[in-house]
Amino acid sequence: MTAVAGLTLAGVALAALPPPQPAYSVSAEQLERVVAQRFPLRYPVPGLFDLELQAPRLHLLPEQNRLSAQMTVEAAGAALRRRHSGSFDVDFALRYEASDRTIRACQLRFRHLRFADLQPAASELLNVYGPALARQSLLEVVLYQLRSQDLALADGLGLQPGSITVTEDGLTIGFVPKPL
């Protein structure tokens, strides 16, 4: 085979590949900054106790394409006699909301609500509220909002955000063709 034929075959092979799609990256630090703006959150359980959640520490779970969040939680009130510190763990997937160009938490899974210094009965009482607390604090929470200029190139190419992939460094937002 001549060099020209080899180059022609290579050119044909490259032409058969789909063109690379643009992608947009969001770092783990950017995500934590946006989420931290919503905290602390307070949840009263009238007559029993109040829970206060501090800003979460986010952890990337690329092998599951999910994120986890661990938060410090303070509990105090009549049912507990004094203030207790604990931790609250959840993990979640992500989705894109086109109406406001946001990346949001979805498919929330409650993991643990732990208080090391509580009696088992009091700890069980608090854990009853764990799933509701998870839904109220993080379900559909905005993790990031894309700006118009972030989407300008993709929009000009007739693309919109599609896949969201959790990586070791943050998120990669892939683009798909806009519906006709």
CSV table of N, CA and C in Angstrom, one decimal:
chain,number,residue,atom,x,y,z
A,1,MET,N,0.9,-1.2,0.0
A,1,MET,CA,0.0,0.0,0.0
A,1,MET,C,0.9,1.2,0.0
A,2,THR,N,0.5,2.2,-0.8
A,2,THR,CA,1.3,3.4,-0.9
A,2,THR,C,0.9,4.3,0.3
A,3,ALA,N,1.8,5.3,0.5
A,3,ALA,CA,1.5,6.3,1.6
A,3,ALA,C,0.2,7.1,1.3
A,4,VAL,N,0.0,7.4,0.0
A,4,VAL,CA,-1.2,8.1,-0.3
A,4,VAL,C,-2.5,7.3,0.0
A,5,ALA,N,-2.4,6.0,-0.4
A,5,ALA,CA,-3.5,5.1,-0.1
A,5,ALA,C,-3.8,4.9,1.4
A,6,GLY,N,-2.7,4.8,2.1
A,6,GLY,CA,-2.8,4.7,3.6
A,6,GLY,C,-3.5,6.0,4.2
A,7,LEU,N,-3.0,7.1,3.7
A,7,LEU,CA,-3.6,8.4,4.2
A,7,LEU,C,-5.1,8.5,3.8
A,8,THR,N,-5.4,8.0,2.6
A,8,THR,CA,-6.8,8.1,2.2
A,8,THR,C,-7.7,7.1,3.0
A,9,LEU,N,-7.2,5.9,3.3
A,9,LEU,CA,-7.9,5.0,4.2
A,9,LEU,C,-8.1,5.6,5.6
A,10,ALA,N,-7.1,6.2,6.1
A,10,ALA,CA,-7.1,6.8,7.4
A,10,ALA,C,-8.1,7.9,7.4
A,11,GLY,N,-8.1,8.7,6.3
A,11,GLY,CA,-9.1,9.8,6.2
A,11,GLY,C,-10.5,9.3,6.2
A,12,VAL,N,-10.8,8.2,5.4
A,12,VAL,CA,-12.1,7.6,5.4
A,12,VAL,C,-12.5,7.1,6.7
A,13,ALA,N,-11.6,6.4,7.4
A,13,ALA,CA,-11.9,5.9,8.8
A,13,ALA,C,-12.2,7.1,9.7
A,14,LEU,N,-11.5,8.2,9.7
A,14,LEU,CA,-11.8,9.3,10.6
A,14,LEU,C,-13.1,10.0,10.2
A,15,ALA,N,-13.4,10.0,8.9
A,15,ALA,CA,-14.6,10.6,8.5
A,15,ALA,C,-15.8,9.8,8.9
A,16,ALA,N,-15.7,8.5,9.1
A,16,ALA,CA,-16.8,7.7,9.6
A,16,ALA,C,-17.1,7.8,11.0
A,17,LEU,N,-16.1,8.4,11.8
A,17,LEU,CA,-16.3,8.6,13.2
A,17,LEU,C,-17.2,9.8,13.4
A,18,PRO,N,-18.1,9.8,14.4
A,18,PRO,CA,-18.9,10.9,14.7
A,18,PRO,C,-18.1,12.1,15.2
A,19,PRO,N,-18.4,13.3,14.9
A,19,PRO,CA,-17.6,14.4,15.4
A,19,PRO,C,-17.7,14.5,16.9
A,20,PRO,N,-16.7,14.9,17.6
A,20,PRO,CA,-16.7,15.0,19.0
A,20,PRO,C,-17.8,16.0,19.5
A,21,GLN,N,-18.6,15.7,20.5
A,21,GLN,CA,-19.6,16.5,21.0
A,21,GLN,C,-19.0,17.4,22.1
A,22,PRO,N,-19.4,18.7,22.1
A,22,PRO,CA,-18.9,19.5,23.2
A,22,PRO,C,-19.4,19.0,24.6
A,23,ALA,N,-18.6,19.3,25.6
A,23,ALA,CA,-19.0,19.0,27.0
A,23,ALA,C,-18.7,20.1,27.9
A,24,TYR,N,-19.3,20.1,29.0
A,24,TYR,CA,-19.1,21.2,30.0
A,24,TYR,C,-18.7,20.6,31.3
A,25,SER,N,-17.7,21.1,32.0
A,25,SER,CA,-17.2,20.5,33.2
A,25,SER,C,-17.6,21.4,34.4
A,26,VAL,N,-17.9,20.8,35.5
A,26,VAL,CA,-18.2,21.5,36.8
A,26,VAL,C,-17.3,20.8,37.8
A,27,SER,N,-16.5,21.6,38.6
A,27,SER,CA,-15.6,21.0,39.6
A,27,SER,C,-16.4,20.7,40.9
A,28,ALA,N,-15.8,19.8,41.7
A,28,ALA,CA,-16.4,19.4,43.0
A,28,ALA,C,-16.5,20.7,43.8
A,29,GLU,N,-15.5,21.5,43.8
A,29,GLU,CA,-15.5,22.8,44.6
A,29,GLU,C,-16.6,23.7,44.2
A,30,GLN,N,-16.9,23.8,42.9
A,30,GLN,CA,-18.0,24.6,42.4
A,30,GLN,C,-19.3,24.1,43.0
A,31,LEU,N,-19.5,22.8,43.0
A,31,LEU,CA,-20.7,22.2,43.5
A,31,LEU,C,-20.9,22.5,45.0
A,32,GLU,N,-19.9,22.3,45.7
A,32,GLU,CA,-19.9,22.5,47.2
A,32,GLU,C,-20.3,24.0,47.5
A,33,ARG,N,-19.7,24.9,46.7
A,33,ARG,CA,-20.0,26.4,47.0
A,33,ARG,C,-21.5,26.7,46.7
A,34,VAL,N,-22.0,26.1,45.7
A,34,VAL,CA,-23.4,26.4,45.4
A,34,VAL,C,-24.3,25.8,46.4
A,35,VAL,N,-24.1,24.5,46.8
A,35,VAL,CA,-24.9,23.8,47.8
A,35,VAL,C,-24.8,24.5,49.2
A,36,ALA,N,-23.6,24.9,49.5
A,36,ALA,CA,-23.4,25.5,50.9
A,36,ALA,C,-24.3,26.8,51.1
A,37,GLN,N,-24.7,27.5,50.0
A,37,GLN,CA,-25.5,28.7,50.1
A,37,GLN,C,-26.9,28.4,50.7
A,38,ARG,N,-27.4,27.2,50.7
A,38,ARG,CA,-28.7,26.8,51.2
A,38,ARG,C,-28.7,26.5,52.7
A,39,PHE,N,-27.5,26.4,53.3
A,39,PHE,CA,-27.4,25.9,54.6
A,39,PHE,C,-26.9,27.0,55.6
A,40,PRO,N,-27.2,26.8,56.9
A,40,PRO,CA,-27.8,25.7,57.6
A,40,PRO,C,-29.3,25.7,57.4
A,41,LEU,N,-29.9,24.5,57.5
A,41,LEU,CA,-31.4,24.3,57.4
A,41,LEU,C,-31.9,23.8,58.7
A,42,ARG,N,-33.0,24.3,59.1
A,42,ARG,CA,-33.6,24.0,60.4
A,42,ARG,C,-35.0,23.3,60.2
A,43,TYR,N,-35.2,22.2,60.9
A,43,TYR,CA,-36.4,21.4,60.8
A,43,TYR,C,-37.0,21.2,62.2
A,44,PRO,N,-38.0,21.9,62.6
A,44,PRO,CA,-38.6,21.7,63.9
A,44,PRO,C,-39.6,20.5,63.9
A,45,VAL,N,-39.6,19.7,65.0
A,45,VAL,CA,-40.6,18.7,65.2
A,45,VAL,C,-41.3,19.2,66.5
A,46,PRO,N,-42.4,19.9,66.3
A,46,PRO,CA,-43.1,20.6,67.4
A,46,PRO,C,-43.3,19.7,68.7
A,47,GLY,N,-42.8,20.2,69.8
A,47,GLY,CA,-43.0,19.5,71.1
A,47,GLY,C,-41.9,18.5,71.4
A,48,LEU,N,-41.1,18.2,70.4
A,48,LEU,CA,-40.1,17.1,70.6
A,48,LEU,C,-38.7,17.6,70.5
A,49,PHE,N,-38.3,18.1,69.3
A,49,PHE,CA,-37.0,18.5,69.1
A,49,PHE,C,-36.9,19.4,67.8
A,50,ASP,N,-35.7,20.0,67.6
A,50,ASP,CA,-35.4,20.7,66.4
A,50,ASP,C,-34.1,20.1,65.9
A,51,LEU,N,-34.1,20.0,64.5
A,51,LEU,CA,-32.9,19.5,63.9
A,51,LEU,C,-32.3,20.6,63.0
A,52,GLU,N,-31.0,20.8,63.0
A,52,GLU,CA,-30.3,21.8,62.2
A,52,GLU,C,-29.2,21.1,61.4
A,53,LEU,N,-29.3,21.2,60.1
A,53,LEU,CA,-28.3,20.6,59.2
A,53,LEU,C,-27.3,21.6,58.7
A,54,GLN,N,-26.0,21.3,58.8
A,54,GLN,CA,-25.0,22.2,58.3
A,54,GLN,C,-24.7,21.8,56.9
A,55,ALA,N,-23.9,22.7,56.2
A,55,ALA,CA,-23.6,22.5,54.8
A,55,ALA,C,-22.9,21.1,54.6
A,56,PRO,N,-23.3,20.4,53.6
A,56,PRO,CA,-22.8,19.1,53.4
A,56,PRO,C,-21.4,19.1,52.8
A,57,ARG,N,-20.7,18.0,53.0
A,57,ARG,CA,-19.4,17.7,52.3
A,57,ARG,C,-19.8,16.7,51.3
A,58,LEU,N,-19.6,17.1,50.0
A,58,LEU,CA,-20.0,16.2,48.9
A,58,LEU,C,-18.8,15.3,48.5
A,59,HIS,N,-19.2,14.1,48.2
A,59,HIS,CA,-18.2,13.1,47.7
A,59,HIS,C,-18.6,12.6,46.4
A,60,LEU,N,-17.7,12.5,45.4
A,60,LEU,CA,-18.0,12.0,44.1
A,60,LEU,C,-17.9,10.5,44.1
A,61,LEU,N,-18.9,9.9,43.5
A,61,LEU,CA,-19.0,8.4,43.4
A,61,LEU,C,-19.0,8.0,41.9
A,62,PRO,N,-17.9,8.2,41.2
A,62,PRO,CA,-17.9,8.0,39.7
A,62,PRO,C,-18.3,6.6,39.3
A,63,GLU,N,-18.0,5.6,40.1
A,63,GLU,CA,-18.3,4.2,39.8
A,63,GLU,C,-19.8,3.9,39.8
A,64,GLN,N,-20.5,4.8,40.5
A,64,GLN,CA,-22.0,4.7,40.6
A,64,GLN,C,-22.7,5.8,39.8
A,65,ASN,N,-22.0,6.7,39.3
A,65,ASN,CA,-22.5,8.0,38.7
A,65,ASN,C,-23.4,8.7,39.6
A,66,ARG,N,-23.0,8.8,40.9
A,66,ARG,CA,-23.8,9.5,41.9
A,66,ARG,C,-22.9,10.3,42.8
A,67,LEU,N,-23.5,11.1,43.6
A,67,LEU,CA,-22.8,11.9,44.7
A,67,LEU,C,-23.3,11.4,46.0
A,68,SER,N,-22.5,11.6,47.0
A,68,SER,CA,-23.0,11.4,48.4
A,68,SER,C,-22.7,12.7,49.1
A,69,ALA,N,-23.5,12.9,50.2
A,69,ALA,CA,-23.4,14.1,51.0
A,69,ALA,C,-23.4,13.7,52.5
A,70,GLN,N,-22.5,14.2,53.2
A,70,GLN,CA,-22.4,14.0,54.6
A,70,GLN,C,-22.5,15.3,55.3
A,71,MET,N,-23.5,15.4,56.3
A,71,MET,CA,-23.8,16.7,56.9
A,71,MET,C,-23.7,16.5,58.4
A,72,THR,N,-23.2,17.5,59.1
A,72,THR,CA,-23.3,17.5,60.6
A,72,THR,C,-24.8,18.0,60.9
A,73,VAL,N,-25.4,17.3,61.9
A,73,VAL,CA,-26.7,17.6,62.3
A,73,VAL,C,-26.7,17.9,63.8
A,74,GLU,N,-27.4,18.9,64.2
A,74,GLU,CA,-27.5,19.2,65.6
A,74,GLU,C,-29.0,19.0,66.0
A,75,ALA,N,-29.2,18.3,67.1
A,75,ALA,CA,-30.6,18.0,67.6
A,75,ALA,C,-30.7,18.5,69.0
A,76,ALA,N,-31.8,19.2,69.3
A,76,ALA,CA,-32.0,19.7,70.6
A,76,ALA,C,-33.5,19.9,70.8
A,77,GLY,N,-34.0,19.8,72.0
A,77,GLY,CA,-35.4,20.0,72.3
A,77,GLY,C,-35.8,19.2,73.5
A,78,ALA,N,-37.1,19.3,73.9
A,78,ALA,CA,-37.7,18.7,75.1
A,78,ALA,C,-37.5,17.2,75.1
A,79,ALA,N,-37.6,16.5,74.0
A,79,ALA,CA,-37.5,15.1,74.0
A,79,ALA,C,-36.0,14.6,74.2
A,80,LEU,N,-35.1,15.5,74.1
A,80,LEU,CA,-33.7,15.1,74.1
A,80,LEU,C,-32.9,15.6,75.3
A,81,ARG,N,-33.5,16.6,76.1
A,81,ARG,CA,-32.9,17.2,77.3
A,81,ARG,C,-31.7,18.1,77.0
A,82,ARG,N,-30.9,17.8,76.1
A,82,ARG,CA,-29.7,18.7,75.8
A,82,ARG,C,-29.4,18.6,74.3
A,83,ARG,N,-28.5,19.4,73.8
A,83,ARG,CA,-28.1,19.4,72.4
A,83,ARG,C,-27.1,18.2,72.1
A,84,HIS,N,-27.4,17.6,70.9
A,84,HIS,CA,-26.6,16.5,70.5
A,84,HIS,C,-26.1,16.7,69.1
A,85,SER,N,-24.9,16.3,68.8
A,85,SER,CA,-24.3,16.4,67.5
A,85,SER,C,-24.3,15.0,66.8
A,86,GLY,N,-24.5,15.0,65.6
A,86,GLY,CA,-24.5,13.7,64.9
A,86,GLY,C,-24.1,13.9,63.4
A,87,SER,N,-24.3,12.9,62.6
A,87,SER,CA,-24.0,13.0,61.2
A,87,SER,C,-25.2,12.4,60.4
A,88,PHE,N,-25.3,12.9,59.2
A,88,PHE,CA,-26.4,12.5,58.3
A,88,PHE,C,-25.9,12.2,57.0
A,89,ASP,N,-26.1,11.0,56.4
A,89,ASP,CA,-25.6,10.6,55.1
A,89,ASP,C,-26.6,10.3,54.1
A,90,VAL,N,-26.5,10.7,52.9
A,90,VAL,CA,-27.4,10.4,51.8
A,90,VAL,C,-26.5,10.2,50.5
A,91,ASP,N,-27.1,9.6,49.5
A,91,ASP,CA,-26.5,9.7,48.2
A,91,ASP,C,-27.6,9.9,47.2
A,92,PHE,N,-27.2,10.4,46.0
A,92,PHE,CA,-28.2,10.8,45.0
A,92,PHE,C,-27.6,10.8,43.6
A,93,ALA,N,-28.5,10.7,42.6
A,93,ALA,CA,-28.2,10.9,41.2
A,93,ALA,C,-28.4,12.3,40.8
A,94,LEU,N,-28.2,12.6,39.6
A,94,LEU,CA,-28.3,14.0,39.1
A,94,LEU,C,-29.2,14.0,37.8
A,95,ARG,N,-29.9,15.2,37.6
A,95,ARG,CA,-30.7,15.4,36.4
A,95,ARG,C,-30.6,16.8,36.0
A,96,TYR,N,-30.8,17.1,34.7
A,96,TYR,CA,-30.8,18.4,34.2
A,96,TYR,C,-32.2,18.9,34.1
A,97,GLU,N,-32.5,20.2,34.6
A,97,GLU,CA,-33.8,20.8,34.5
A,97,GLU,C,-33.6,21.9,33.5
A,98,ALA,N,-34.2,21.7,32.3
A,98,ALA,CA,-34.1,22.7,31.2
A,98,ALA,C,-34.7,24.1,31.5
A,99,SER,N,-35.8,24.1,32.2
A,99,SER,CA,-36.6,25.3,32.4
A,99,SER,C,-35.7,26.4,33.1
A,100,ASP,N,-34.8,26.0,33.9
A,100,ASP,CA,-33.9,27.0,34.6
A,100,ASP,C,-32.4,26.7,34.4
A,101,ARG,N,-32.1,25.8,33.6
A,101,ARG,CA,-30.7,25.4,33.3
A,101,ARG,C,-29.9,24.9,34.5
A,102,THR,N,-30.6,24.1,35.3
A,102,THR,CA,-29.9,23.7,36.6
A,102,THR,C,-29.6,22.2,36.6
A,103,ILE,N,-28.6,21.8,37.4
A,103,ILE,CA,-28.3,20.4,37.7
A,103,ILE,C,-28.9,20.2,39.1
A,104,ARG,N,-29.7,19.2,39.2
A,104,ARG,CA,-30.4,18.9,40.5
A,104,ARG,C,-30.2,17.5,41.0
A,105,ALA,N,-30.3,17.4,42.3
A,105,ALA,CA,-30.3,16.1,42.9
A,105,ALA,C,-31.6,15.3,42.7
A,106,CYS,N,-31.5,14.0,42.5
A,106,CYS,CA,-32.7,13.2,42.3
A,106,CYS,C,-32.4,11.8,42.8
A,107,GLN,N,-33.4,10.9,42.8
A,107,GLN,CA,-33.2,9.5,43.2
A,107,GLN,C,-32.4,9.5,44.5
A,108,LEU,N,-32.9,10.2,45.5
A,108,LEU,CA,-32.2,10.3,46.8
A,108,LEU,C,-32.3,9.0,47.6
A,109,ARG,N,-31.2,8.6,48.2
A,109,ARG,CA,-31.2,7.4,49.1
A,109,ARG,C,-30.7,7.8,50.4
A,110,PHE,N,-31.5,7.7,51.4
A,110,PHE,CA,-31.1,7.9,52.8
A,110,PHE,C,-30.2,6.8,53.3
A,111,ARG,N,-29.1,7.2,53.9
A,111,ARG,CA,-28.2,6.2,54.5
A,111,ARG,C,-28.2,6.1,56.0
A,112,HIS,N,-27.8,7.1,56.7
A,112,HIS,CA,-27.7,7.1,58.1
A,112,HIS,C,-28.0,8.5,58.7
A,113,LEU,N,-28.6,8.4,59.9
A,113,LEU,CA,-28.6,9.6,60.8
A,113,LEU,C,-28.1,9.0,62.1
A,114,ARG,N,-26.9,9.4,62.5
A,114,ARG,CA,-26.2,8.9,63.7
A,114,ARG,C,-25.9,9.9,64.7
A,115,PHE,N,-26.2,9.5,66.0
A,115,PHE,CA,-25.8,10.3,67.1
A,115,PHE,C,-25.1,9.4,68.1
A,116,ALA,N,-23.8,9.6,68.3
A,116,ALA,CA,-23.0,8.6,69.1
A,116,ALA,C,-23.4,8.7,70.6
A,117,ASP,N,-23.8,9.8,71.1
A,117,ASP,CA,-24.1,10.0,72.5
A,117,ASP,C,-25.5,9.9,72.9
A,118,LEU,N,-26.4,9.4,72.0
A,118,LEU,CA,-27.8,9.2,72.3
A,118,LEU,C,-28.1,7.8,72.7
A,119,GLN,N,-29.1,7.7,73.6
A,119,GLN,CA,-29.6,6.4,73.9
A,119,GLN,C,-30.3,5.7,72.7
A,120,PRO,N,-30.3,4.4,72.6
A,120,PRO,CA,-30.8,3.8,71.4
A,120,PRO,C,-32.3,4.2,71.1
A,121,ALA,N,-33.1,4.3,72.1
A,121,ALA,CA,-34.5,4.7,71.8
A,121,ALA,C,-34.6,6.1,71.2
A,122,ALA,N,-33.8,7.1,71.7
A,122,ALA,CA,-33.8,8.4,71.2
A,122,ALA,C,-33.3,8.4,69.8
A,123,SER,N,-32.3,7.7,69.5
A,123,SER,CA,-31.6,7.6,68.2
A,123,SER,C,-32.7,7.0,67.2
A,124,GLU,N,-33.4,6.0,67.6
A,124,GLU,CA,-34.4,5.4,66.8
A,124,GLU,C,-35.5,6.4,66.4
A,125,LEU,N,-35.9,7.2,67.4
A,125,LEU,CA,-36.9,8.3,67.2
A,125,LEU,C,-36.4,9.2,66.1
A,126,LEU,N,-35.2,9.7,66.2
A,126,LEU,CA,-34.6,10.6,65.2
A,126,LEU,C,-34.5,10.0,63.9
A,127,ASN,N,-34.2,8.7,63.8
A,127,ASN,CA,-34.0,8.0,62.5
A,127,ASN,C,-35.4,7.9,61.8
A,128,VAL,N,-36.5,7.9,62.5
A,128,VAL,CA,-37.8,7.9,61.9
A,128,VAL,C,-37.9,9.1,60.9
A,129,TYR,N,-37.3,10.2,61.3
A,129,TYR,CA,-37.4,11.4,60.6
A,129,TYR,C,-36.3,11.5,59.5
A,130,GLY,N,-35.4,10.6,59.5
A,130,GLY,CA,-34.3,10.7,58.5
A,130,GLY,C,-34.7,10.7,57.1
A,131,PRO,N,-35.5,9.8,56.6
A,131,PRO,CA,-35.9,9.9,55.1
A,131,PRO,C,-36.6,11.2,54.8
A,132,ALA,N,-37.5,11.7,55.6
A,132,ALA,CA,-38.2,12.9,55.4
A,132,ALA,C,-37.2,14.1,55.4
A,133,LEU,N,-36.3,14.1,56.3
A,133,LEU,CA,-35.3,15.1,56.4
A,133,LEU,C,-34.4,15.1,55.1
A,134,ALA,N,-34.1,13.9,54.6
A,134,ALA,CA,-33.3,13.8,53.4
A,134,ALA,C,-34.0,14.4,52.2
A,135,ARG,N,-35.3,14.1,52.1
A,135,ARG,CA,-36.1,14.6,51.0
A,135,ARG,C,-36.2,16.2,51.1
A,136,GLN,N,-36.5,16.7,52.3
A,136,GLN,CA,-36.6,18.1,52.4
A,136,GLN,C,-35.3,18.9,52.2
A,137,SER,N,-34.2,18.3,52.6
A,137,SER,CA,-33.0,19.0,52.6
A,137,SER,C,-32.3,18.9,51.2
A,138,LEU,N,-32.4,17.8,50.5
A,138,LEU,CA,-31.6,17.6,49.3
A,138,LEU,C,-32.3,17.2,48.0
A,139,LEU,N,-33.5,16.7,48.2
A,139,LEU,CA,-34.2,16.2,46.9
A,139,LEU,C,-34.5,17.4,46.1
A,140,GLU,N,-34.1,17.4,44.8
A,140,GLU,CA,-34.3,18.5,43.9
A,140,GLU,C,-33.5,19.7,44.2
A,141,VAL,N,-32.5,19.6,45.1
A,141,VAL,CA,-31.7,20.8,45.4
A,141,VAL,C,-30.9,21.1,44.2
A,142,VAL,N,-30.7,22.4,43.9
A,142,VAL,CA,-29.9,22.9,42.8
A,142,VAL,C,-28.4,22.7,43.2
A,143,LEU,N,-27.7,21.9,42.4
A,143,LEU,CA,-26.3,21.8,42.7
A,143,LEU,C,-25.5,22.8,41.8
A,144,TYR,N,-26.0,23.2,40.7
A,144,TYR,CA,-25.3,24.1,39.8
A,144,TYR,C,-26.3,24.6,38.8
A,145,GLN,N,-26.1,25.9,38.4
A,145,GLN,CA,-26.9,26.5,37.4
A,145,GLN,C,-26.0,26.9,36.2
A,146,LEU,N,-26.3,26.4,35.0
A,146,LEU,CA,-25.5,26.8,33.9
A,146,LEU,C,-26.0,28.2,33.4
A,147,ARG,N,-25.1,29.0,33.0
A,147,ARG,CA,-25.4,30.4,32.5
A,147,ARG,C,-25.6,30.3,31.0
A,148,SER,N,-26.3,31.3,30.4
A,148,SER,CA,-26.5,31.4,29.0
A,148,SER,C,-25.2,31.2,28.2
A,149,GLN,N,-24.2,31.9,28.7
A,149,GLN,CA,-22.9,31.9,27.9
A,149,GLN,C,-22.2,30.5,28.0
A,150,ASP,N,-22.6,29.7,29.1
A,150,ASP,CA,-22.0,28.3,29.2
A,150,ASP,C,-22.6,27.4,28.1
A,151,LEU,N,-23.8,27.8,27.7
A,151,LEU,CA,-24.5,27.0,26.7
A,151,LEU,C,-24.5,27.5,25.3
A,152,ALA,N,-23.9,28.7,25.1
A,152,ALA,CA,-23.9,29.4,23.8
A,152,ALA,C,-23.4,28.6,22.6
A,153,LEU,N,-22.3,28.0,22.8
A,153,LEU,CA,-21.7,27.1,21.7
A,153,LEU,C,-22.6,26.0,21.4
A,154,ALA,N,-23.0,25.2,22.4
A,154,ALA,CA,-23.8,24.1,22.2
A,154,ALA,C,-25.2,24.5,21.5
A,155,ASP,N,-25.7,25.6,22.0
A,155,ASP,CA,-27.0,26.1,21.5
A,155,ASP,C,-26.9,26.4,20.0
A,156,GLY,N,-25.8,27.0,19.7
A,156,GLY,CA,-25.5,27.4,18.3
A,156,GLY,C,-25.4,26.2,17.4
A,157,LEU,N,-25.0,25.0,18.0
A,157,LEU,CA,-24.8,23.8,17.2
A,157,LEU,C,-26.1,22.9,17.2
A,158,GLY,N,-27.2,23.5,17.8
A,158,GLY,CA,-28.4,22.8,17.9
A,158,GLY,C,-28.4,21.7,19.0
A,159,LEU,N,-27.6,21.9,20.0
A,159,LEU,CA,-27.5,20.9,21.1
A,159,LEU,C,-28.0,21.4,22.4
A,160,GLN,N,-28.3,20.5,23.3
A,160,GLN,CA,-28.7,20.9,24.7
A,160,GLN,C,-28.1,19.9,25.6
A,161,PRO,N,-28.0,20.2,26.9
A,161,PRO,CA,-27.4,19.3,27.9
A,161,PRO,C,-28.2,18.0,27.9
A,162,GLY,N,-27.5,16.9,28.0
A,162,GLY,CA,-28.1,15.6,28.0
A,162,GLY,C,-27.5,14.8,29.2
A,163,SER,N,-26.5,14.0,29.0
A,163,SER,CA,-25.9,13.2,30.0
A,163,SER,C,-25.2,14.0,31.1
A,164,ILE,N,-25.2,13.5,32.3
A,164,ILE,CA,-24.4,14.1,33.4
A,164,ILE,C,-23.6,12.9,33.9
A,165,THR,N,-22.3,13.0,33.8
A,165,THR,CA,-21.4,12.0,34.3
A,165,THR,C,-20.5,12.5,35.5
A,166,VAL,N,-20.6,11.7,36.6
A,166,VAL,CA,-19.8,12.0,37.7
A,166,VAL,C,-18.4,11.4,37.5
A,167,THR,N,-17.4,12.3,37.6
A,167,THR,CA,-16.0,11.9,37.3
A,167,THR,C,-15.2,12.0,38.7
A,168,GLU,N,-13.9,11.7,38.6
A,168,GLU,CA,-13.1,11.9,39.8
A,168,GLU,C,-12.9,13.4,40.2
A,169,ASP,N,-13.1,14.3,39.3
A,169,ASP,CA,-12.9,15.7,39.5
A,169,ASP,C,-14.1,16.5,39.7
A,170,GLY,N,-15.3,16.0,39.3
A,170,GLY,CA,-16.5,16.8,39.3
A,170,GLY,C,-17.5,16.1,38.4
A,171,LEU,N,-18.2,17.0,37.6
A,171,LEU,CA,-19.2,16.5,36.6
A,171,LEU,C,-18.8,16.9,35.2
A,172,THR,N,-19.2,16.0,34.3
A,172,THR,CA,-19.1,16.3,32.9
A,172,THR,C,-20.5,16.3,32.3
A,173,ILE,N,-20.9,17.4,31.7
A,173,ILE,CA,-22.2,17.5,31.1
A,173,ILE,C,-22.1,17.3,29.6
A,174,GLY,N,-22.6,16.2,29.1
A,174,GLY,CA,-22.6,16.0,27.7
A,174,GLY,C,-23.8,16.6,27.0
A,175,PHE,N,-23.7,16.8,25.7
A,175,PHE,CA,-24.8,17.4,25.0
A,175,PHE,C,-25.4,16.5,23.9
A,176,VAL,N,-26.7,16.7,23.7
A,176,VAL,CA,-27.4,15.8,22.7
A,176,VAL,C,-28.2,16.8,21.8
A,177,PRO,N,-28.6,16.3,20.6
A,177,PRO,CA,-29.3,17.2,19.7
A,177,PRO,C,-30.6,17.6,20.3
A,178,LYS,N,-31.0,18.9,20.1
A,178,LYS,CA,-32.3,19.4,20.5
A,178,LYS,C,-33.4,18.7,19.7
A,179,PRO,N,-34.5,18.4,20.4
A,179,PRO,CA,-35.6,17.9,19.6
A,179,PRO,C,-36.1,18.8,18.5
A,180,LEU,N,-36.6,18.3,17.4
A,180,LEU,CA,-37.1,19.2,16.3
A,180,LEU,C,-38.4,19.8,16.6
